[in-house]
Each structure stands twice: as structure tokens, then as C-alpha cells.
PDB file of N, CA and C in Angstrom:
ATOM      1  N   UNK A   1      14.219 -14.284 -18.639  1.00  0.00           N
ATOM      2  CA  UNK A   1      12.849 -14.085 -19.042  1.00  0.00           C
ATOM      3  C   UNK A   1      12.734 -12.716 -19.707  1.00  0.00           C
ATOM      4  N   UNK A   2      12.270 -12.788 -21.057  1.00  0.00           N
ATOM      5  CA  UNK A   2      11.884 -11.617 -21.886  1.00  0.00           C
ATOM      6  C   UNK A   2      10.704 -10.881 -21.379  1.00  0.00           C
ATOM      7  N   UNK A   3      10.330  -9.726 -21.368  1.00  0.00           N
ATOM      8  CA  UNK A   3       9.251  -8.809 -21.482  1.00  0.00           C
ATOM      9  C   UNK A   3       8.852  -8.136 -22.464  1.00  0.00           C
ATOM     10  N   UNK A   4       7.839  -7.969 -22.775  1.00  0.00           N
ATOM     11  CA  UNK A   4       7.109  -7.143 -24.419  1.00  0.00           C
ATOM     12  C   UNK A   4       6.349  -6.725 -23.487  1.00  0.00           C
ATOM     13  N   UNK A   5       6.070  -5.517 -24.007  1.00  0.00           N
ATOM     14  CA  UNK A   5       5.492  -3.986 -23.389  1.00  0.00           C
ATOM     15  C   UNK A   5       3.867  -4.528 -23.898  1.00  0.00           C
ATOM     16  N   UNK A   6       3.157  -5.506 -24.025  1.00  0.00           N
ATOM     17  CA  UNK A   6       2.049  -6.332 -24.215  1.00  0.00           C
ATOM     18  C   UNK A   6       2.215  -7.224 -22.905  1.00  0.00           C
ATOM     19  N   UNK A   7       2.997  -6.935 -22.084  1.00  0.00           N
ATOM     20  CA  UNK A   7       2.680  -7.855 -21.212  1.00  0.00           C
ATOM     21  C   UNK A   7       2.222  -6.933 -19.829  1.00  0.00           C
ATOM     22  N   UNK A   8       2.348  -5.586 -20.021  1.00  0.00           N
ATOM     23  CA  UNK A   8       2.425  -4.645 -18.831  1.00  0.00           C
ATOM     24  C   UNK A   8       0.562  -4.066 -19.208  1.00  0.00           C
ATOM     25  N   UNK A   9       0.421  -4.181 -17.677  1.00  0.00           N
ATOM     26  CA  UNK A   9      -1.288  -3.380 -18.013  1.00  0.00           C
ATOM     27  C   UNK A   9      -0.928  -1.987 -17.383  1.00  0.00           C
ATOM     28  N   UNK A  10      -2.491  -1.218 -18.176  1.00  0.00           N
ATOM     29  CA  UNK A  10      -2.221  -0.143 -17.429  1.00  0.00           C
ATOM     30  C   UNK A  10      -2.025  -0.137 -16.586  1.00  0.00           C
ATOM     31  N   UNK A  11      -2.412  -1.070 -15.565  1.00  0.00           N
ATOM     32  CA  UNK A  11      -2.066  -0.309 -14.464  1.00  0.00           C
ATOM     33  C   UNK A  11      -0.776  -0.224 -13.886  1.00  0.00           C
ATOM     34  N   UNK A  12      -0.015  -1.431 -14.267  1.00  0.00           N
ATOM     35  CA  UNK A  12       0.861  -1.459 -14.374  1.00  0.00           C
ATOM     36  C   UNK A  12       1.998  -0.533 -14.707  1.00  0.00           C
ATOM     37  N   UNK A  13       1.687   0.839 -15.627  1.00  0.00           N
ATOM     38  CA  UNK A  13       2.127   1.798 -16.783  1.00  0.00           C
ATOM     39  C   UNK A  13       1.653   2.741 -15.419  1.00  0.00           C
ATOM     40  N   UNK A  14       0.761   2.729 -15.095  1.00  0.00           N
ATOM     41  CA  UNK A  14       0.421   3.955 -13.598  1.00  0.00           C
ATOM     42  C   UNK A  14       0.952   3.833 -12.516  1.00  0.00           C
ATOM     43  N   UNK A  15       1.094   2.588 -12.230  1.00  0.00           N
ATOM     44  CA  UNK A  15       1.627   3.194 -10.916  1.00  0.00           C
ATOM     45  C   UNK A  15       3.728   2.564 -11.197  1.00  0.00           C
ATOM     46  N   UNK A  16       3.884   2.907 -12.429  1.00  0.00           N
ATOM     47  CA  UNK A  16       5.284   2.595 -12.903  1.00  0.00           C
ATOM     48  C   UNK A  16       5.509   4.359 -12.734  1.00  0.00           C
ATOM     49  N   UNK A  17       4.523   5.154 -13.570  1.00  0.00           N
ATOM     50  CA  UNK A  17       4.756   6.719 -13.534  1.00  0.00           C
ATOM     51  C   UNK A  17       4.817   7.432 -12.392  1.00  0.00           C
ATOM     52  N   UNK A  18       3.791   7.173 -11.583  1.00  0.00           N
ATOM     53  CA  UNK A  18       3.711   7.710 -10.063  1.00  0.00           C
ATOM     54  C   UNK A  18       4.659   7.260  -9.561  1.00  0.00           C
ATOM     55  N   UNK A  19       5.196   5.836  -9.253  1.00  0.00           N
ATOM     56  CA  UNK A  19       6.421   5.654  -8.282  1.00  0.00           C
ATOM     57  C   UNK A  19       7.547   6.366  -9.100  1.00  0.00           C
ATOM     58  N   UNK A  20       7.984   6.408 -10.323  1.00  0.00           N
ATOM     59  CA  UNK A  20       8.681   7.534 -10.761  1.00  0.00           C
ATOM     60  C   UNK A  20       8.878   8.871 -10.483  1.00  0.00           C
ATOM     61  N   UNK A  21       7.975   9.331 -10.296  1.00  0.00           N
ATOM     62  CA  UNK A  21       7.736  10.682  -9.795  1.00  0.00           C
ATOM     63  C   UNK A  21       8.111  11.007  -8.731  1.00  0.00           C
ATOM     64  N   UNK A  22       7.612  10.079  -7.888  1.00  0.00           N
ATOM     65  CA  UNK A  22       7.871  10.105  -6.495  1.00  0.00           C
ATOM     66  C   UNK A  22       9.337   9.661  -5.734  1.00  0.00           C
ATOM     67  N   UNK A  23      10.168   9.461  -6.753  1.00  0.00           N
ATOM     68  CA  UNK A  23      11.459   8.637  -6.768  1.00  0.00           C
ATOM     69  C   UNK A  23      12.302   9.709  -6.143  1.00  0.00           C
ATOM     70  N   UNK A  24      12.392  10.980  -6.424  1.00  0.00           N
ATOM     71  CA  UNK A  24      13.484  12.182  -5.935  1.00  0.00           C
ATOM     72  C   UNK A  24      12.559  12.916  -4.857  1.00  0.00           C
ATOM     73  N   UNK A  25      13.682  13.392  -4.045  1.00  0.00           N
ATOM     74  CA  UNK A  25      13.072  14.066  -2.344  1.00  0.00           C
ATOM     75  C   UNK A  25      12.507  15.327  -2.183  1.00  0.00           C
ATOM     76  N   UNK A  26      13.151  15.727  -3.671  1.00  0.00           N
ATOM     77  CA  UNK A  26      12.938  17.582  -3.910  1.00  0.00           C
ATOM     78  C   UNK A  26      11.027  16.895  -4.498  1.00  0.00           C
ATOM     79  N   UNK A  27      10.685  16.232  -4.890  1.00  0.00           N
ATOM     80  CA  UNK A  27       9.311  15.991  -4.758  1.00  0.00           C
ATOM     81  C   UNK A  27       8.338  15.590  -4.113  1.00  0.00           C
ATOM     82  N   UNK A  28       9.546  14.431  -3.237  1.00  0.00           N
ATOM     83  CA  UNK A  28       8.090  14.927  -1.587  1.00  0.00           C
ATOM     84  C   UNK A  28       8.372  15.403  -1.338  1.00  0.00           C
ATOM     85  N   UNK A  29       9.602  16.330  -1.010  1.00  0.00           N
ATOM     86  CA  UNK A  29       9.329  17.515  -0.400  1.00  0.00           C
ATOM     87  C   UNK A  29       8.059  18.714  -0.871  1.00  0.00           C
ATOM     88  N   UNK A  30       8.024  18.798  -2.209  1.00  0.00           N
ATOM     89  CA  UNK A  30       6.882  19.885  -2.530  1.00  0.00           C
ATOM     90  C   UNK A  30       5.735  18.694  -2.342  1.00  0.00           C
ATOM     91  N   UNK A  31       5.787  17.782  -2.396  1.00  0.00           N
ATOM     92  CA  UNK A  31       4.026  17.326  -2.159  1.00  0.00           C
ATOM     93  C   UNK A  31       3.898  17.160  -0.709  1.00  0.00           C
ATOM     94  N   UNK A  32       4.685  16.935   0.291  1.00  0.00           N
ATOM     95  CA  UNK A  32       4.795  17.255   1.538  1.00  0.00           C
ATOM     96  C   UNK A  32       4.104  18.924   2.071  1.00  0.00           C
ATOM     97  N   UNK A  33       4.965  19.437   1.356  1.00  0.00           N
ATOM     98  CA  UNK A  33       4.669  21.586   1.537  1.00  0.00           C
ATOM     99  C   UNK A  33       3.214  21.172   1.320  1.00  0.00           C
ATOM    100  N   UNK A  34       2.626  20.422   0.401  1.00  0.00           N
ATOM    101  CA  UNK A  34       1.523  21.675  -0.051  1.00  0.00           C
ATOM    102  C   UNK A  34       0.135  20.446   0.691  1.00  0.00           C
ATOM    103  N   UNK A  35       1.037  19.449   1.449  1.00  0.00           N
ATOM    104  CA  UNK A  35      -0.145  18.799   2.332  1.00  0.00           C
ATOM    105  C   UNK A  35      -0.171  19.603   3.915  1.00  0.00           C
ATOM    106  N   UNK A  36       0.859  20.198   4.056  1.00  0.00           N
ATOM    107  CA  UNK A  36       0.791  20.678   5.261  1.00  0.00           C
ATOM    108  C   UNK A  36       0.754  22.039   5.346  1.00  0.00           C
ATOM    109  N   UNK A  37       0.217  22.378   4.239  1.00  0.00           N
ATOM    110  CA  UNK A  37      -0.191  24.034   4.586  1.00  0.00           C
ATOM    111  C   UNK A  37      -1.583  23.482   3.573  1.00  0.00           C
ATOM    112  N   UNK A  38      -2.711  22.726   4.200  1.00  0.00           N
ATOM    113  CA  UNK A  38      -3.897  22.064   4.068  1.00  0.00           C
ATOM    114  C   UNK A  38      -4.544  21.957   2.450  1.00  0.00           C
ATOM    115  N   UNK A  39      -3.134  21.489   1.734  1.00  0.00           N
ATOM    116  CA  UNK A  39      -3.835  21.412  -0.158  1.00  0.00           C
ATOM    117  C   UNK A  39      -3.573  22.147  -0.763  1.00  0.00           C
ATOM    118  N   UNK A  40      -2.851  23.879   0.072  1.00  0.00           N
ATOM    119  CA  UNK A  40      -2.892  24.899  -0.855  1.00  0.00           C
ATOM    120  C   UNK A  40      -2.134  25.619  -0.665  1.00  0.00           C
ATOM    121  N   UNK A  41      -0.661  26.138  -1.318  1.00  0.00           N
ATOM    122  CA  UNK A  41       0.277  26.598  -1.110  1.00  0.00           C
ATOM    123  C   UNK A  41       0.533  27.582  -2.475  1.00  0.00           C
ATOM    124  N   UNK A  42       0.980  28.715  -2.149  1.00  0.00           N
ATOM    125  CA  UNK A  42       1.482  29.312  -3.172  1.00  0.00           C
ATOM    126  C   UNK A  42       2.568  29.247  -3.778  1.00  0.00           C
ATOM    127  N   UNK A  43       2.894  29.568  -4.920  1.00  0.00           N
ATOM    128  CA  UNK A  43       4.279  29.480  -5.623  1.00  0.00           C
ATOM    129  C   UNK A  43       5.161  30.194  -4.501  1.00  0.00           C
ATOM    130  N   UNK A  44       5.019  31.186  -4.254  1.00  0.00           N
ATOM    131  CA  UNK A  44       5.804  32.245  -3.142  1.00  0.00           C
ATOM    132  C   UNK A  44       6.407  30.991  -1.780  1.00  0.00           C
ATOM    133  N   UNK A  45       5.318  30.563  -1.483  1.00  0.00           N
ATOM    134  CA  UNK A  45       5.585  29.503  -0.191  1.00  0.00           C
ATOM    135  C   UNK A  45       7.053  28.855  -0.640  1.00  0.00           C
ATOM    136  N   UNK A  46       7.572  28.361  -1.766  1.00  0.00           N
ATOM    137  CA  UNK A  46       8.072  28.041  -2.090  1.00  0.00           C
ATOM    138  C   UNK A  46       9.168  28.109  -2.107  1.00  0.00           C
ATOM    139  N   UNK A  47       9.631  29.592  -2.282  1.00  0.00           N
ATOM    140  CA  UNK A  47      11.170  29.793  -2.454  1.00  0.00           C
ATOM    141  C   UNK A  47      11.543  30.673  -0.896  1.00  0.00           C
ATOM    142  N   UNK A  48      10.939  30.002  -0.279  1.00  0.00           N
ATOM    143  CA  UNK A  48      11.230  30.086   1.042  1.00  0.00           C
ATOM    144  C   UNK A  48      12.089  29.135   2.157  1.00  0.00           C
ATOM    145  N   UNK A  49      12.141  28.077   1.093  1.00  0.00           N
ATOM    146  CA  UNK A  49      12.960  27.072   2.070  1.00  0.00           C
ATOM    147  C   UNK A  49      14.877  27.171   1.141  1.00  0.00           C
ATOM    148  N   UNK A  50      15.384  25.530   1.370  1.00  0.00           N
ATOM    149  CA  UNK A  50      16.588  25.455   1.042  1.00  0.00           C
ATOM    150  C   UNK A  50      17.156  25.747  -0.455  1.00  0.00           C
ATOM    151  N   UNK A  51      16.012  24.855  -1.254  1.00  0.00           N
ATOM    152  CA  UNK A  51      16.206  24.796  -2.718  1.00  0.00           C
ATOM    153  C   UNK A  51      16.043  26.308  -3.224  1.00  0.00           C
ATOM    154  N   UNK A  52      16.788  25.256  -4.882  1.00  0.00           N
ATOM    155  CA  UNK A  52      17.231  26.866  -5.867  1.00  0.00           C
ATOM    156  C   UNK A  52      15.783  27.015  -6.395  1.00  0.00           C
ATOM    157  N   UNK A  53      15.623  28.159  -6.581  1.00  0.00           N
ATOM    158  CA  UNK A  53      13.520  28.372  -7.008  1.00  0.00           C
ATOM    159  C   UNK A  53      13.642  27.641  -8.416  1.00  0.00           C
ATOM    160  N   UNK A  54      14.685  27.611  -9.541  1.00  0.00           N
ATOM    161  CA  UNK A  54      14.603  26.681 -10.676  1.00  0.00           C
ATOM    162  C   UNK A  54      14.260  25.605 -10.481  1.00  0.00           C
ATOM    163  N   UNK A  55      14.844  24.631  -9.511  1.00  0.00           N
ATOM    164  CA  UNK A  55      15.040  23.209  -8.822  1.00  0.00           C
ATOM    165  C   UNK A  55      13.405  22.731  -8.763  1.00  0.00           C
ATOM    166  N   UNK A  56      12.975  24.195  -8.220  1.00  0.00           N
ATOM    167  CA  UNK A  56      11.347  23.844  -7.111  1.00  0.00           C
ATOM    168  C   UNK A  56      10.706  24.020  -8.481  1.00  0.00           C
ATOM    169  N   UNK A  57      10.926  25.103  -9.760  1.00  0.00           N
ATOM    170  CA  UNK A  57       9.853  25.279 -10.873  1.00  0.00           C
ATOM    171  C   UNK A  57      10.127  24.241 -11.857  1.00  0.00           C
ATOM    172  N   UNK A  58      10.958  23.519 -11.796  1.00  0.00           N
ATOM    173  CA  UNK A  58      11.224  22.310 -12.622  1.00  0.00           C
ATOM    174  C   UNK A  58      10.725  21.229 -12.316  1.00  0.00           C
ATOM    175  N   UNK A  59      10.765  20.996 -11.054  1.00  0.00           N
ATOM    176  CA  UNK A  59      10.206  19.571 -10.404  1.00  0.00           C
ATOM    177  C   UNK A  59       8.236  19.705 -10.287  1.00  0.00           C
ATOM    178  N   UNK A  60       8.306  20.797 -10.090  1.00  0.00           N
ATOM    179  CA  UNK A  60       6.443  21.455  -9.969  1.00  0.00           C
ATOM    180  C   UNK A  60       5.897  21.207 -11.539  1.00  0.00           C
ATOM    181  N   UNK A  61       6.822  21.934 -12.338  1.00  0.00           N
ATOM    182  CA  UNK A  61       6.483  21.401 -13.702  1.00  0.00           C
ATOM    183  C   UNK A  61       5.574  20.293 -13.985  1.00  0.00           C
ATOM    184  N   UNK A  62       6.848  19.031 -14.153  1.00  0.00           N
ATOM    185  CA  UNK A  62       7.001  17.863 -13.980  1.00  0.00           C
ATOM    186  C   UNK A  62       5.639  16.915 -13.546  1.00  0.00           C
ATOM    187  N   UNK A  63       5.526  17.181 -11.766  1.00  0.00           N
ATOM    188  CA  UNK A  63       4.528  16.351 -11.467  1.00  0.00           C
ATOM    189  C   UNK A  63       2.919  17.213 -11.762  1.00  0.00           C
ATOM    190  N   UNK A  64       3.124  18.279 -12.302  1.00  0.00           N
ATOM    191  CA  UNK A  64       2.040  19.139 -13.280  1.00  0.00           C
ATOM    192  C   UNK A  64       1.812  18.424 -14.665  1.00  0.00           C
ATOM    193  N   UNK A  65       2.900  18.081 -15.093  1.00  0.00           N
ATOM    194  CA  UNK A  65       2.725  17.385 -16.148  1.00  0.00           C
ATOM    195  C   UNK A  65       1.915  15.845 -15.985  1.00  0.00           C
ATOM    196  N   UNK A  66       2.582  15.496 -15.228  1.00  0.00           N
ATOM    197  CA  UNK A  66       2.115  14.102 -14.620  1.00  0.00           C
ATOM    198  C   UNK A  66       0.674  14.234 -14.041  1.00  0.00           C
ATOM    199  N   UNK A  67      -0.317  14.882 -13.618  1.00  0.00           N
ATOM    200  CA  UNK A  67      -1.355  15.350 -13.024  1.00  0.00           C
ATOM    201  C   UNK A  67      -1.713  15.107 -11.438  1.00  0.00           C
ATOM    202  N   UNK A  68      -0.267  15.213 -11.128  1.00  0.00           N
ATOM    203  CA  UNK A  68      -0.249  14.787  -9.914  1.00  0.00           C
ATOM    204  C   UNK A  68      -0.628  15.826  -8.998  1.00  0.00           C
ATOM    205  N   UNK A  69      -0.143  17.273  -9.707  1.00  0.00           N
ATOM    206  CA  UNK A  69      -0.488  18.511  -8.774  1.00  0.00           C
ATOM    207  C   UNK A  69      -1.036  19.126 -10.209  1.00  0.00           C
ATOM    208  N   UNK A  70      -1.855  20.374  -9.268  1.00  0.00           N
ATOM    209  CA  UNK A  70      -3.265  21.482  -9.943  1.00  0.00           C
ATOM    210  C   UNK A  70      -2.553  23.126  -9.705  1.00  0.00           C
ATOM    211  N   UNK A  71      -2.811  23.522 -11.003  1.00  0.00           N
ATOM    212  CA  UNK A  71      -2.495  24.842 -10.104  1.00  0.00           C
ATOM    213  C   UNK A  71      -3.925  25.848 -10.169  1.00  0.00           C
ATOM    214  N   UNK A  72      -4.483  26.676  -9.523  1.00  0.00           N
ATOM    215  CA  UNK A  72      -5.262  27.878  -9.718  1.00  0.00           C
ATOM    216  C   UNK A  72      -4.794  28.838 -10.219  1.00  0.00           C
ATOM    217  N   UNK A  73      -5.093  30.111 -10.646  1.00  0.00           N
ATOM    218  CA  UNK A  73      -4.462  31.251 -10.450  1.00  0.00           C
ATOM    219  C   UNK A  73      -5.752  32.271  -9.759  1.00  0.00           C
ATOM    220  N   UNK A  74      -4.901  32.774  -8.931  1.00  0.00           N
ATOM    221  CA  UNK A  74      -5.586  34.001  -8.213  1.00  0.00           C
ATOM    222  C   UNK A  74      -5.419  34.861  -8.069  1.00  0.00           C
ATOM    223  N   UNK A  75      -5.681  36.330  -7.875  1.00  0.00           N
ATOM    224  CA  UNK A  75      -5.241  37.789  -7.858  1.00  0.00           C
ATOM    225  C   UNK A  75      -3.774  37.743  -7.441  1.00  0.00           C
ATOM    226  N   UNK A  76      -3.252  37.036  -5.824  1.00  0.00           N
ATOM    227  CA  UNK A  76      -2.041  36.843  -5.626  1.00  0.00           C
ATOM    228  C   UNK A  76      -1.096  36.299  -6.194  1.00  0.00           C
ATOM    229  N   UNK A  77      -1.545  35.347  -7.055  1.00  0.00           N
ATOM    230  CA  UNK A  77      -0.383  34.272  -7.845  1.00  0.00           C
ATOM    231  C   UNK A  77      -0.923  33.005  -7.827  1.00  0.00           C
ATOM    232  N   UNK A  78       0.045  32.273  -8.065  1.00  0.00           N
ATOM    233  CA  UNK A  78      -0.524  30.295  -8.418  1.00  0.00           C
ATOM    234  C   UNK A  78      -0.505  29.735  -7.147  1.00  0.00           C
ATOM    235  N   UNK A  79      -1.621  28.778  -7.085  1.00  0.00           N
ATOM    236  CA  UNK A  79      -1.924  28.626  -5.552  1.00  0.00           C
ATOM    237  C   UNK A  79      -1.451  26.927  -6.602  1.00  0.00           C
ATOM    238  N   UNK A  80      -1.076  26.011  -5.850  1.00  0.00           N
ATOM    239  CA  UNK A  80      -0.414  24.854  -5.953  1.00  0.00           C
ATOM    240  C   UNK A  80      -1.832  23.628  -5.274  1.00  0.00           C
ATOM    241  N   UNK A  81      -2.275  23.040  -5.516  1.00  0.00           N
ATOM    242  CA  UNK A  81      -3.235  21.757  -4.921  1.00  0.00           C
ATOM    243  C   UNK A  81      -2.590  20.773  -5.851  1.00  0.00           C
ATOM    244  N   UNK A  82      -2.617  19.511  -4.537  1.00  0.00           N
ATOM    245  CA  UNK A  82      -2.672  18.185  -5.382  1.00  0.00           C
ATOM    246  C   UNK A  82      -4.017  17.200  -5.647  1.00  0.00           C
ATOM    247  N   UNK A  83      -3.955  16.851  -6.978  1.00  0.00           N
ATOM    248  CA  UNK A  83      -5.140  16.013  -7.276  1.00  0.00           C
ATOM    249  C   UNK A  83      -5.170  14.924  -6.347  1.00  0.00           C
ATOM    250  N   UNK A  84      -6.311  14.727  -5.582  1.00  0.00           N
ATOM    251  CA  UNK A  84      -6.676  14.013  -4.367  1.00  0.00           C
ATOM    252  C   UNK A  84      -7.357  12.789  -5.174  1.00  0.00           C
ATOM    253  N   UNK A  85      -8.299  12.909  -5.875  1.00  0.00           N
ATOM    254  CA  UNK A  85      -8.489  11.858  -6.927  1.00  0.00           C
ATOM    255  C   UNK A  85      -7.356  10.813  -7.280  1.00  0.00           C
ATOM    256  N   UNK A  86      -6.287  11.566  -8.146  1.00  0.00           N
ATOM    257  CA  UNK A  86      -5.386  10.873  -8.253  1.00  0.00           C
ATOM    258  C   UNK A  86      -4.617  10.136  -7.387  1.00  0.00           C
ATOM    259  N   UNK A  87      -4.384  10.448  -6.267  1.00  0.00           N
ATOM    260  CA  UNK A  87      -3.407  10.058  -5.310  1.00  0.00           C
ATOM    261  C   UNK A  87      -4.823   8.898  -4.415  1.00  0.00           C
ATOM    262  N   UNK A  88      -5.533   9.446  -4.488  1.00  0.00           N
ATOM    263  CA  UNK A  88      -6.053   8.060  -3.392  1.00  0.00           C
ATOM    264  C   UNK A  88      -6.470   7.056  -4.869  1.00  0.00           C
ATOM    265  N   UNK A  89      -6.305   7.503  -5.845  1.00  0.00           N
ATOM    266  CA  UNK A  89      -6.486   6.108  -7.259  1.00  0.00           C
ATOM    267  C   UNK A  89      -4.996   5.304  -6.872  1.00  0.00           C
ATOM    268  N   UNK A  90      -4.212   6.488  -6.746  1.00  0.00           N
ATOM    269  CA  UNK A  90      -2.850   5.467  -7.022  1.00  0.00           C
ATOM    270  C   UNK A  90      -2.638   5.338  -5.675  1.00  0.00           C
ATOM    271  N   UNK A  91      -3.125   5.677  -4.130  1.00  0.00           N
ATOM    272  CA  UNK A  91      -2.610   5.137  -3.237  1.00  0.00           C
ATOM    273  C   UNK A  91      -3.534   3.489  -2.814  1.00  0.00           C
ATOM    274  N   UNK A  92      -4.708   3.370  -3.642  1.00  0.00           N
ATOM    275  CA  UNK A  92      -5.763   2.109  -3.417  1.00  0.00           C
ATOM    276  C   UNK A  92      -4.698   1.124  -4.331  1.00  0.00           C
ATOM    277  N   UNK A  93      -4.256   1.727  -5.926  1.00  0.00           N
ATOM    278  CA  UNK A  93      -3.501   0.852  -6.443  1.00  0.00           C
ATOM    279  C   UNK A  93      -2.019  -0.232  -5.629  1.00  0.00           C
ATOM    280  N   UNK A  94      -1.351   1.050  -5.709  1.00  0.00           N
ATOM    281  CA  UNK A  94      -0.190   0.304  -4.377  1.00  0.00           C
ATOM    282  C   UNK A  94      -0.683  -1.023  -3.007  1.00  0.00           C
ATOM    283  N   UNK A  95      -1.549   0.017  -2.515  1.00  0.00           N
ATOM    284  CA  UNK A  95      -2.553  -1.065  -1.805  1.00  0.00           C
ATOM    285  C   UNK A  95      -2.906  -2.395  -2.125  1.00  0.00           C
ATOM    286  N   UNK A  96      -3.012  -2.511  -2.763  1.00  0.00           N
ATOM    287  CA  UNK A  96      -3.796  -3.864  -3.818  1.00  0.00           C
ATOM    288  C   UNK A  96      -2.176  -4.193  -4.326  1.00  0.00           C
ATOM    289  N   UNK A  97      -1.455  -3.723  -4.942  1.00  0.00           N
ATOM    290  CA  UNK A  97      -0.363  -4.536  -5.244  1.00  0.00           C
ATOM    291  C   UNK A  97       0.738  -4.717  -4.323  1.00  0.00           C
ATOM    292  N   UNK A  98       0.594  -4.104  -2.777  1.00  0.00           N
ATOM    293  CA  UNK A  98       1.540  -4.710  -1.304  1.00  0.00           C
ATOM    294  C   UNK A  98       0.779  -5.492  -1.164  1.00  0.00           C
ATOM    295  N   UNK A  99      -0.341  -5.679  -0.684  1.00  0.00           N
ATOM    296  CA  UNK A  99      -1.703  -6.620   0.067  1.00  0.00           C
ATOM    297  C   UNK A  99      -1.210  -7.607  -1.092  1.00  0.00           C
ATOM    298  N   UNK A 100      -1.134  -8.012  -2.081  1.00  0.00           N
ATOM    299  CA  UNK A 100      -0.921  -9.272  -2.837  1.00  0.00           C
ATOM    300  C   UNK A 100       0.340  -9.788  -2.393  1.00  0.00           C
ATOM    301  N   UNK A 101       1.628  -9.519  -1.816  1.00  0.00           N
ATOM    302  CA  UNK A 101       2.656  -9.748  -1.556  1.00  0.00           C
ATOM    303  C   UNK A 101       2.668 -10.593   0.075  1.00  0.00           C
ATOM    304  N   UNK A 102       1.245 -10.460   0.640  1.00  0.00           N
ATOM    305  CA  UNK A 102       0.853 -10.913   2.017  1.00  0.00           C
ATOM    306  C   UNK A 102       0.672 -12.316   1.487  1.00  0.00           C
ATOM    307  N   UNK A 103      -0.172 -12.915   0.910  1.00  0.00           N
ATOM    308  CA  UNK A 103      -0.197 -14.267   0.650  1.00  0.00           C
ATOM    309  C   UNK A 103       0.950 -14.795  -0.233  1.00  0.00           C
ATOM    310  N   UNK A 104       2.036 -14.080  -0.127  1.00  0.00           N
ATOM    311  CA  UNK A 104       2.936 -15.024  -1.116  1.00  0.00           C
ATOM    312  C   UNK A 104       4.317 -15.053   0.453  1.00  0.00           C
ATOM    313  N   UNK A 105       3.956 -14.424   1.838  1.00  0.00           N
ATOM    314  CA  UNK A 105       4.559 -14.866   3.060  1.00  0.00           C
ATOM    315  C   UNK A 105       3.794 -15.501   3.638  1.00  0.00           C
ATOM    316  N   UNK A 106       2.552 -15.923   3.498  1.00  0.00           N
ATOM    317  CA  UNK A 106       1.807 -16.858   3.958  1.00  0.00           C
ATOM    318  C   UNK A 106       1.799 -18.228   3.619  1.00  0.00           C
ATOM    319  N   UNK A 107       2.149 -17.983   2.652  1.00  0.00           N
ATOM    320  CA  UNK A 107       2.204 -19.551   1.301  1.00  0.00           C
ATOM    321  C   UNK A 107       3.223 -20.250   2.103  1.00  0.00           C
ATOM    322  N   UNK A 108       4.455 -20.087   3.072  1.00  0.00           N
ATOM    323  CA  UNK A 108       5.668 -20.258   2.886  1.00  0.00           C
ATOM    324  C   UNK A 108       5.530 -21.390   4.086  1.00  0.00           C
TER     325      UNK A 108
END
């Protein structure tokens, strides 16, 4: 069976990017950090654990690019938040596309 990129919906295209993102550990790990120091972590917080600080400013990049995380800047430096918007859009999405996978073990 063929696919044409006319057959994929957005939403389809969203939560293809987000589970991408979310695919390597060095990225929950930083979206992990910056839920458990309550949304808001500094760049500094950062190069405090195992990883190389490139590793952590490359991958921060990244899901910056993606709008998955926010940064501020403040007298101290870049305070790190993740878009909460986004993540409960794409955690209702997932939702809705496991919950459809329930009636296709029910069918059986």
C-alpha cells in the first residue's frame, strides 16, 4: 500500500513531530528537569548533571524550535518553561488516537 503526503492530516503531521522529538532520552530528560523544578529551570540548572552542556544546548535548541519549550530572559540568565498549551494539545491528541485502538480489541 502506497502513501501520498495528501493522505496525512495535520494532525497527523503533529503529533508525527512531537513523538519525534520526544524519541531521544537526553529530551525527556530536559523536559523531565524543567517539570520538576515546577516549569522553570535555568540554563545553569543544566550543566549540572551527566551530559556535555553542547549535548543539553543542542537538544534545548531543537525542542525550542519545535515550540515545545519557552525561554524568558531575566537579570540571571534564561529561565527554560515548557509550553503547557502545547503539550496538553498534543497530550489530548495521543489520547484520542490510543482511545481509538480500544474498540479495535473490542471488535475481536
Amino acid at each position: 500500500m502506497s502513501f501520498l503526503s495528501e493522505d496525512f492530516t495535520d494532525n497527523d503531521v503533529q503529533l508525527s513531530k512531537f513523538a519525534r522529538a520526544m524519541a531521544l532520552p537526553v529530551r525527556v530528560f530536559i523536559l523531565r528537569m524543567i517539570i520538576e523544578s515546577g516549569n522553570s529551570i535555568s540554563k545553569k540548572a543544566f550543566y549540572d548533571n551527566s551530559y556535555n552542556s553542547r549535548t543539553i544546548d543542542k537538544h534545548i535548541l531543537e525542542l525550542k524550535s519545535l515550540g515545545i519549550i519557552k525561554t524568558n530572559t531575566v537579570k540571571t540568565g534564561i529561565i527554560y518553561c515548557i509550553d503547557q498549551n502545547l503539550f496538553n494539545q498534543m497530550s489530548n491528541r495521543f489520547h484520542l488516537f490510543f482511545d481509538a485502538t480500544k474498540s479495535l480489541s473490542n471488535s475481536r
